[in-house]
PDB file of C-alpha atoms in Angstrom:
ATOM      1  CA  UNK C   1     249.687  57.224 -42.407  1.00 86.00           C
ATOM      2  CA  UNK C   2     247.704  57.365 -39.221  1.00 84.00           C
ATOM      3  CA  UNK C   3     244.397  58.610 -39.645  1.00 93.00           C
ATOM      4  CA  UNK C   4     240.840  59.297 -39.192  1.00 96.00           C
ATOM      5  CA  UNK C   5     238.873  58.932 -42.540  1.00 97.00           C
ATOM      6  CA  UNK C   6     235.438  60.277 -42.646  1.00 97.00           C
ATOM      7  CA  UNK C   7     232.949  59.929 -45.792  1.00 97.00           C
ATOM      8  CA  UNK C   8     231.480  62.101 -47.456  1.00 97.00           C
ATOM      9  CA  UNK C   9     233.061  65.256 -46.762  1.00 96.00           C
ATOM     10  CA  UNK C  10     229.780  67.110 -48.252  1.00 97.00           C
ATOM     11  CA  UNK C  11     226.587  65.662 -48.429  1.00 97.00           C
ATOM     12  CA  UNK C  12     223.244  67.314 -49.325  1.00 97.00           C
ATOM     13  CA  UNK C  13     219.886  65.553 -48.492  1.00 96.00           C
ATOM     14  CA  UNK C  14     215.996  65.863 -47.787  1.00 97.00           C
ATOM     15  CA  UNK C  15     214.534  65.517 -45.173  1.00 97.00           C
ATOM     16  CA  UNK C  16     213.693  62.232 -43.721  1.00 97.00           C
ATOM     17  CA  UNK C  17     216.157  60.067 -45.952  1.00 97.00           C
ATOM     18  CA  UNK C  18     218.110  57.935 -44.118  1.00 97.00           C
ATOM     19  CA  UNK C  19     221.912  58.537 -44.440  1.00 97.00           C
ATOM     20  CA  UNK C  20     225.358  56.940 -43.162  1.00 98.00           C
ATOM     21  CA  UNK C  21     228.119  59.127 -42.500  1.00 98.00           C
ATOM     22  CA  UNK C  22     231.125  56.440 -42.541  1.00 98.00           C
ATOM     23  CA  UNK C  23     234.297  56.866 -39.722  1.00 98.00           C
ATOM     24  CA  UNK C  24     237.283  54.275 -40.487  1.00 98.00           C
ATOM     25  CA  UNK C  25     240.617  54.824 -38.166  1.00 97.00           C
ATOM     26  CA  UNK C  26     244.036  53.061 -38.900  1.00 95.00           C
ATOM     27  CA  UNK C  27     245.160  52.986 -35.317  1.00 94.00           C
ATOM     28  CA  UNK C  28     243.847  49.909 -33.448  1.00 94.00           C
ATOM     29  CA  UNK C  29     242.346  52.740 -31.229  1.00 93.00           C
ATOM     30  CA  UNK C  30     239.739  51.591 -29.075  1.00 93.00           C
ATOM     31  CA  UNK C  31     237.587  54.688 -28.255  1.00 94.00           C
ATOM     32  CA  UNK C  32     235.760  56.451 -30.982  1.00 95.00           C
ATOM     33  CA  UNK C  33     233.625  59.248 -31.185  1.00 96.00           C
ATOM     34  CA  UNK C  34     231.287  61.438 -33.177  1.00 98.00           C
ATOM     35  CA  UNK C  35     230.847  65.041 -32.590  1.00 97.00           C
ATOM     36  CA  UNK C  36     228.931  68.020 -34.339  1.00 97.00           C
ATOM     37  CA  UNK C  37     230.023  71.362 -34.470  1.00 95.00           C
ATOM     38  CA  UNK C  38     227.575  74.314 -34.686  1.00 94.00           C
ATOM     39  CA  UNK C  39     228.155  78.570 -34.437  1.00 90.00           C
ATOM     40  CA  UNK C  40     227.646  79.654 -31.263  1.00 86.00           C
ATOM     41  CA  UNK C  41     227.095  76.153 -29.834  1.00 89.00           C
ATOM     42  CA  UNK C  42     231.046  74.966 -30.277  1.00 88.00           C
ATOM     43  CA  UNK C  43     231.430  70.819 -30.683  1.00 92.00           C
ATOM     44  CA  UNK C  44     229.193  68.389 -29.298  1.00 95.00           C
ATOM     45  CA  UNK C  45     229.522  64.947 -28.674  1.00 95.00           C
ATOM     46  CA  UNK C  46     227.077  62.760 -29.820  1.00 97.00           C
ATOM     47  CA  UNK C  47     227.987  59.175 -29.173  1.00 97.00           C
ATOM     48  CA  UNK C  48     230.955  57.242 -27.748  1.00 95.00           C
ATOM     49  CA  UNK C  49     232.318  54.152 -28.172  1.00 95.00           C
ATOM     50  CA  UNK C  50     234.375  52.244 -25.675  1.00 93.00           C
ATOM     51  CA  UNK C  51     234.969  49.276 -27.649  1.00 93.00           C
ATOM     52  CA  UNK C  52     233.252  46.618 -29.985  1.00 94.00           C
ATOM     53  CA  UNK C  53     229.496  46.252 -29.374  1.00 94.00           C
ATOM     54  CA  UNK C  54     229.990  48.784 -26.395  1.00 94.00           C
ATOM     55  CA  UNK C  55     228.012  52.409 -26.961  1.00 95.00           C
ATOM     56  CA  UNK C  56     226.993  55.129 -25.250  1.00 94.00           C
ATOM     57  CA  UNK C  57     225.733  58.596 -25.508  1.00 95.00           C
ATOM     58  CA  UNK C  58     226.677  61.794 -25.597  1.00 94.00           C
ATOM     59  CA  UNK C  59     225.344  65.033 -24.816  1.00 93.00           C
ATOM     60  CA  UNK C  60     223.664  65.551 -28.446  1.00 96.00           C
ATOM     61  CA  UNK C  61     222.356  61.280 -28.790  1.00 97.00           C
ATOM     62  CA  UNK C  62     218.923  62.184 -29.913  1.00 97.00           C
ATOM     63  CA  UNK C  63     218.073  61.480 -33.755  1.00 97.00           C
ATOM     64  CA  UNK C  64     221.173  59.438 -34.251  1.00 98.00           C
ATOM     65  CA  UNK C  65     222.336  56.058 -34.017  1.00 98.00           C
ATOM     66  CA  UNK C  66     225.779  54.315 -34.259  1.00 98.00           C
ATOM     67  CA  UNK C  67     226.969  51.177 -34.267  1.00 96.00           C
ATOM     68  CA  UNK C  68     230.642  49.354 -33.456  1.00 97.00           C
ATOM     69  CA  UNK C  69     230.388  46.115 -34.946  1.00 97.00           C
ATOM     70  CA  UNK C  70     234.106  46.093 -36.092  1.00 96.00           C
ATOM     71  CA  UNK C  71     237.369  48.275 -34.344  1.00 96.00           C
ATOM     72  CA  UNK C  72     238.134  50.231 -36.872  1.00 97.00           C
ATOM     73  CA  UNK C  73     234.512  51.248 -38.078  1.00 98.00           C
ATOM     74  CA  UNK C  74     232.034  53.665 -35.896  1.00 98.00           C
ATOM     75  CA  UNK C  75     229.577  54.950 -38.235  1.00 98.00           C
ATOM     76  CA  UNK C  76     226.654  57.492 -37.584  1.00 98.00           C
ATOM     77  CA  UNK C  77     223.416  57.029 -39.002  1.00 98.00           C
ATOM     78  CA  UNK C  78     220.764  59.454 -39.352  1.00 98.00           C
ATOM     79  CA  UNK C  79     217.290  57.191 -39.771  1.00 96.00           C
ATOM     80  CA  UNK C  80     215.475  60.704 -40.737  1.00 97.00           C
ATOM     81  CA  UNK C  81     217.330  63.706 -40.985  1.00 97.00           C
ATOM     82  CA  UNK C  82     215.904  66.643 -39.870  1.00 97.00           C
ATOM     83  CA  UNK C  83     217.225  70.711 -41.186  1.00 97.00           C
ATOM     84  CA  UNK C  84     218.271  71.061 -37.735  1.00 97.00           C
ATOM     85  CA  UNK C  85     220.868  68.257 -37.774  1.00 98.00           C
ATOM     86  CA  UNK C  86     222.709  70.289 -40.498  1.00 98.00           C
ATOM     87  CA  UNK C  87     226.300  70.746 -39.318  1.00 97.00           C
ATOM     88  CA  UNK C  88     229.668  70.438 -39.262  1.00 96.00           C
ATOM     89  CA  UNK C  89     230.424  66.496 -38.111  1.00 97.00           C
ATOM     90  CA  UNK C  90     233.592  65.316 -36.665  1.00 97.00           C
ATOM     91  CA  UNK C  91     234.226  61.564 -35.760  1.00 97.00           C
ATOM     92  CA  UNK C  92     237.635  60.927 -33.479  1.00 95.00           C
ATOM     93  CA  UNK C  93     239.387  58.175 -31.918  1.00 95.00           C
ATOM     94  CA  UNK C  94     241.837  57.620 -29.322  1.00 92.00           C
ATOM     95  CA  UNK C  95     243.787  54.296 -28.059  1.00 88.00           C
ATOM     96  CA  UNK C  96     242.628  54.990 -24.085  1.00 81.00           C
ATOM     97  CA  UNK C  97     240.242  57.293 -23.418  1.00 72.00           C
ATOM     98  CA  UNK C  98     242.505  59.777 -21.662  1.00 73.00           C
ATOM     99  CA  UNK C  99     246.166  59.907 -22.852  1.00 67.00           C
ATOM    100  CA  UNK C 100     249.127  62.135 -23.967  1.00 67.00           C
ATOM    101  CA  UNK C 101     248.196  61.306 -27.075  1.00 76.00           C
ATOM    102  CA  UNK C 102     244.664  62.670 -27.225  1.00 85.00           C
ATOM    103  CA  UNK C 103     242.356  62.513 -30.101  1.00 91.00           C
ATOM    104  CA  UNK C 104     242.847  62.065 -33.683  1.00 93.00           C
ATOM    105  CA  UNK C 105     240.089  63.803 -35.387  1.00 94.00           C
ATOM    106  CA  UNK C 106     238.688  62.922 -38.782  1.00 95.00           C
ATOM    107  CA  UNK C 107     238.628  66.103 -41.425  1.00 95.00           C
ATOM    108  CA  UNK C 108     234.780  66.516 -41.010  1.00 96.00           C
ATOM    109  CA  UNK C 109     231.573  66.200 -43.109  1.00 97.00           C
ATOM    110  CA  UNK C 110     229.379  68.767 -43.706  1.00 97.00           C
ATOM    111  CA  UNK C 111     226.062  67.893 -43.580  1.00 98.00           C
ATOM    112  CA  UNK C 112     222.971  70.309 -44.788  1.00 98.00           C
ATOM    113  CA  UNK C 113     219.521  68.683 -44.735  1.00 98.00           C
ATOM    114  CA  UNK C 114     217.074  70.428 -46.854  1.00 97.00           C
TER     115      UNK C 114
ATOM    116  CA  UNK O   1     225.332  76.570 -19.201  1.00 50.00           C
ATOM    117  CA  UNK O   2     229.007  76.097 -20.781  1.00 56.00           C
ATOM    118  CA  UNK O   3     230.764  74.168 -18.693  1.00 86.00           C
ATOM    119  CA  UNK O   4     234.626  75.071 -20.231  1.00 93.00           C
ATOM    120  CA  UNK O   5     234.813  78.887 -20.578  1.00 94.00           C
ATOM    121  CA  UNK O   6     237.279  80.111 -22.749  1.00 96.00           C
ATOM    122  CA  UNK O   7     238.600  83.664 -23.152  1.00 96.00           C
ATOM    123  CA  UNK O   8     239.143  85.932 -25.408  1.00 97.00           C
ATOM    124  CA  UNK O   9     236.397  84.584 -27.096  1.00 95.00           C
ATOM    125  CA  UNK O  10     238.642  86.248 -30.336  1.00 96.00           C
ATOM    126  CA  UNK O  11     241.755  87.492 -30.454  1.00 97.00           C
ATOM    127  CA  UNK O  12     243.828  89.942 -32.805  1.00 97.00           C
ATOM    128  CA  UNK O  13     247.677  90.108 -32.541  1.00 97.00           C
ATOM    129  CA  UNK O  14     250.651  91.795 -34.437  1.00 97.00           C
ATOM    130  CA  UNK O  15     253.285  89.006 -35.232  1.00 97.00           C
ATOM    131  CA  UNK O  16     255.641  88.835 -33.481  1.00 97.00           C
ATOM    132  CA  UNK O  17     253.330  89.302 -30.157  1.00 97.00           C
ATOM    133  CA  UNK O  18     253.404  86.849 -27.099  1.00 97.00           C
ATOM    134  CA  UNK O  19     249.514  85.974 -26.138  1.00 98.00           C
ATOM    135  CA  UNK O  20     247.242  83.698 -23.649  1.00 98.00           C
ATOM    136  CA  UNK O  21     244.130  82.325 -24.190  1.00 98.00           C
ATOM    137  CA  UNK O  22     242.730  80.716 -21.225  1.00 97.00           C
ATOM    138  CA  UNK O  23     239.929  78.098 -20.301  1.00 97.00           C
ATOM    139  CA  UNK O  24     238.076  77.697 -16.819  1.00 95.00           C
ATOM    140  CA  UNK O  25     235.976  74.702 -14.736  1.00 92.00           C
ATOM    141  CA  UNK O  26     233.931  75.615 -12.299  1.00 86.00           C
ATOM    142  CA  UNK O  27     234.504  71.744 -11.483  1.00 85.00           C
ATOM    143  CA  UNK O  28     237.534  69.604 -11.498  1.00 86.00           C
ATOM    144  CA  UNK O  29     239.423  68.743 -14.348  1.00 86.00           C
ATOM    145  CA  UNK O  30     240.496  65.093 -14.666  1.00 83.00           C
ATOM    146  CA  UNK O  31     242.237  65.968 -18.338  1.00 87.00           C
ATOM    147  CA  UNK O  32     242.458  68.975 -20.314  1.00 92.00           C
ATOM    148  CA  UNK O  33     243.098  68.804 -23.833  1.00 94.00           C
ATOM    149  CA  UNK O  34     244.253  71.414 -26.398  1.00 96.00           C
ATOM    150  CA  UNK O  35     243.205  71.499 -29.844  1.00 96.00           C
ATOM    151  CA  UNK O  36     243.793  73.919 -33.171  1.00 96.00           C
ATOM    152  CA  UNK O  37     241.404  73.791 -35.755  1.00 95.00           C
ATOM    153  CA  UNK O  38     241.276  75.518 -39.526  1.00 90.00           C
ATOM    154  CA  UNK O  39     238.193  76.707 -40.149  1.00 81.00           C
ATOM    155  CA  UNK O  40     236.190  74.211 -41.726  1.00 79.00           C
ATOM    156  CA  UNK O  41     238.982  71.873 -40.974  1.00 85.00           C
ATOM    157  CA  UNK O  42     239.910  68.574 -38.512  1.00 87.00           C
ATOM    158  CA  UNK O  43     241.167  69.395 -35.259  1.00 93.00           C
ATOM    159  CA  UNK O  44     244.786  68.929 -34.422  1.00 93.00           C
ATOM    160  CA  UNK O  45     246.061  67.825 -31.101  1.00 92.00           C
ATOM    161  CA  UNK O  46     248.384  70.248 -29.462  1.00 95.00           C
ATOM    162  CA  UNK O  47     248.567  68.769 -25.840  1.00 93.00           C
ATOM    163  CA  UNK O  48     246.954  67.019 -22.864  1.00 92.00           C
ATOM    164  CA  UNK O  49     247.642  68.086 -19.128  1.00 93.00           C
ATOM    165  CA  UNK O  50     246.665  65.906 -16.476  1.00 90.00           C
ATOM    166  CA  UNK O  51     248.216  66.646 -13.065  1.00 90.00           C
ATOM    167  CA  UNK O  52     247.447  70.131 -10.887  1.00 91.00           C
ATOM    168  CA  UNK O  53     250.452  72.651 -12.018  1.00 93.00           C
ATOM    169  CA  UNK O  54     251.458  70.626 -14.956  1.00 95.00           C
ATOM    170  CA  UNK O  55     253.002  72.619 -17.394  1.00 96.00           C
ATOM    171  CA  UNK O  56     253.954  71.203 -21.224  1.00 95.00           C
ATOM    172  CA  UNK O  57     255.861  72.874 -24.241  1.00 95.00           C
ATOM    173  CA  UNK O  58     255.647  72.307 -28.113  1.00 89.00           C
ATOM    174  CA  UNK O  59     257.656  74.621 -30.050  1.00 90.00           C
ATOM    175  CA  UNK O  60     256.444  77.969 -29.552  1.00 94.00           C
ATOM    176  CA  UNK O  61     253.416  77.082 -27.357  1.00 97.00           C
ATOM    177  CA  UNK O  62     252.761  76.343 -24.125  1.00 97.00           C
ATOM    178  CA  UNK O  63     250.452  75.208 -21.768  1.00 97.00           C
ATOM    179  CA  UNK O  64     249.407  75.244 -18.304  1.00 97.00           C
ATOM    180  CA  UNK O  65     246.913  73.261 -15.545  1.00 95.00           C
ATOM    181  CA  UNK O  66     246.689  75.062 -12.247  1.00 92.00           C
ATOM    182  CA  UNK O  67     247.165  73.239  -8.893  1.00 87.00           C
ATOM    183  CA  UNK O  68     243.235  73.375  -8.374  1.00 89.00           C
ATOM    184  CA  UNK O  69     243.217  71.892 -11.884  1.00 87.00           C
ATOM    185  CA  UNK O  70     240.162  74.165 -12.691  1.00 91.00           C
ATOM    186  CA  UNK O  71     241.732  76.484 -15.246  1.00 95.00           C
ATOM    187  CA  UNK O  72     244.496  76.049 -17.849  1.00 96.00           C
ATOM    188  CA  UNK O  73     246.289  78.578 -19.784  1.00 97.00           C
ATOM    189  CA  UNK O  74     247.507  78.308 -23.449  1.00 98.00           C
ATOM    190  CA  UNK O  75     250.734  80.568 -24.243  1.00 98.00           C
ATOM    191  CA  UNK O  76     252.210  81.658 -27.831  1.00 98.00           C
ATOM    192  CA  UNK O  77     255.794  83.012 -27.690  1.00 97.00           C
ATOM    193  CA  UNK O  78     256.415  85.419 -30.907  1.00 97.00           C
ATOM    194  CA  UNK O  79     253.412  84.599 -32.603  1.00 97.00           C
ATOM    195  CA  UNK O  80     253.374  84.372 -36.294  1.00 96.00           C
ATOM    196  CA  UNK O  81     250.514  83.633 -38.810  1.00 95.00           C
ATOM    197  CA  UNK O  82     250.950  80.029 -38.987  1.00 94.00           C
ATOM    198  CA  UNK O  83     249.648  79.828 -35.351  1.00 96.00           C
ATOM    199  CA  UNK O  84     246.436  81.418 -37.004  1.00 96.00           C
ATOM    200  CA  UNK O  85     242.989  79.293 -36.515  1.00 96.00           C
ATOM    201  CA  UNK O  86     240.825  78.572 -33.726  1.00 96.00           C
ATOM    202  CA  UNK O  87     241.910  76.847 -30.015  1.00 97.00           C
ATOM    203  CA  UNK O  88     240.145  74.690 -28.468  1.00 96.00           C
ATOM    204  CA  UNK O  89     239.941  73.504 -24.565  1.00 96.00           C
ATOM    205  CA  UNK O  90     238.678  69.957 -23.895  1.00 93.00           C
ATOM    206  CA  UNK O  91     238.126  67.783 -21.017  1.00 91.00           C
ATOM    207  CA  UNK O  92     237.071  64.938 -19.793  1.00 86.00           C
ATOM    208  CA  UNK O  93     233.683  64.645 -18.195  1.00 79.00           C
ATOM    209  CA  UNK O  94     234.199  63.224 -14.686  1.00 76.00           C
ATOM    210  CA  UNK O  95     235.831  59.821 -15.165  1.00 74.00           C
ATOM    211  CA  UNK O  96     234.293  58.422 -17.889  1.00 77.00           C
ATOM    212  CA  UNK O  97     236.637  57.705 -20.155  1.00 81.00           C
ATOM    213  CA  UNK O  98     235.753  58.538 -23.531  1.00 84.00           C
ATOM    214  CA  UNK O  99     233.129  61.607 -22.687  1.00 86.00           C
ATOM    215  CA  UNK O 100     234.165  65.022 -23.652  1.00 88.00           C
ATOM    216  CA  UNK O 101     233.308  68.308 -23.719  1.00 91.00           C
ATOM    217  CA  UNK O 102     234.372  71.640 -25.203  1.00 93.00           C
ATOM    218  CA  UNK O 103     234.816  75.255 -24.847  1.00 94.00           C
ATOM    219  CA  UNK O 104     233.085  77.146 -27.764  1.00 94.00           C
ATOM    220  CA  UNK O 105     236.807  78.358 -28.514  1.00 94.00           C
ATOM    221  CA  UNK O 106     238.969  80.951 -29.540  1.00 96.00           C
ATOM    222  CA  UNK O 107     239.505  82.584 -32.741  1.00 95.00           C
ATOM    223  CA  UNK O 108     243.151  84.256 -33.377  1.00 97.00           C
ATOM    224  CA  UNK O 109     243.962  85.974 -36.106  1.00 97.00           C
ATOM    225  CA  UNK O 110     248.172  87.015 -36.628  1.00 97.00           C
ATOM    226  CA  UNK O 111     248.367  89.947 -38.783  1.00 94.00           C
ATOM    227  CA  UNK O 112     252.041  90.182 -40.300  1.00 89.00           C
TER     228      UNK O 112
END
């Protein structure tokens, strides 16, 4: 099945531990991209990825970090989480960039930092 | 400021109803996405228009770009509570491929 797989889908930390939310798509898609989605503030993007090796930001970059070292994999790394990057985290992908077949979004992790 | 304004900002129908929800630029659109998403849940692609006046169809749902392709239109026939959730307007920032933004969305509830 096609998909987006995100892990975790909950995770509770403290602040200032490092975490790794993990993004792994099936598709051979070449853009990938991680998003946050807060009340009143609707989804975010936070990074983009173009392609292996090939990053840029979003509107939301600051206190994360990502890294495309293989196709498939775009994880988002949090080198000290903060309370206010608690949120509802989506990671995407799409073959083009702009196509009929949009986005394929992962099912989300939930992230509260403590 | 939101740049993709989307109204109603909720919306409460009788099924059976016909309803729009519609999302405005005040700049160009080079490609405007429609998503539905479960609260809590993944969002699931419902269509992409590209082209000024474009107009595309999935089951009971339609959707619209205007010629100035600055505002699109989202249109349930007979609505029922499956079509329940929260809609979405994306688009593409400039041409960047890869970059985009949202509208803060659209809750509908269906009440049977």
């Amino acid at each position: 099945e096609a998909q987006v797989t995100q892990n975790p889908r909950y995770l509770i930390t403290v602040t200032g531990k490092k975490l790794t939310v993990t993004c792994s798509q099936n598709m051979n898609h070449e853009y990938m991209s991680w998003y946050r989605q807060d009340p009143g503030l609707g989804l975010r993007q936070i990074y983009y990825s173009m392609n292996v090796e090939v990053t840029d930001k979003g509107d939301v970059p600051e206190g994360y970090k990502v890294s495309r070292k293989e196709k498939r994999n775009f994880p988002l790394i949090l080198e000290s989480p903060s309370p206010n990057q608690t949120s509802l985290y989506f990671c995407a992908s799409s073959l083009s960039g702009r196509g009929a077949g949009g986005y394929t979004f992962g099912s989300g992790t939930r992230l509260t930092v403590v | 400021s939101q740049e993709l304004e989307q109204s109603p900002q909720s919306l409460i129908v009788q099924e059976g109803k016909n309803l729009t929800i519609n999302c405005t630029s005040s700049k160009t659109l080079y490609g405007l996405y429609w998503y539905k998403q479960k609260y809590g849940e993944g969002l699931i692609f419902l269509m992409m228009l590209q082209k000024g006046g474009e107009e595309k169809s999935h089951e009971k749902i339609t959707a619209k770009l205007d010629e100035k392709k600055q505002q699109s239109s989202l249109h349930i026939t007979a609505s029922q509570p499956s079509h329940a959730g929260i809609y979405l307007c994306g688009a593409d920032r400039g041409s960047t491929l890869g970059r985009l933004y949202f509208g803060r969305g659209t809750q509908l509830t269906v009440w049977p």
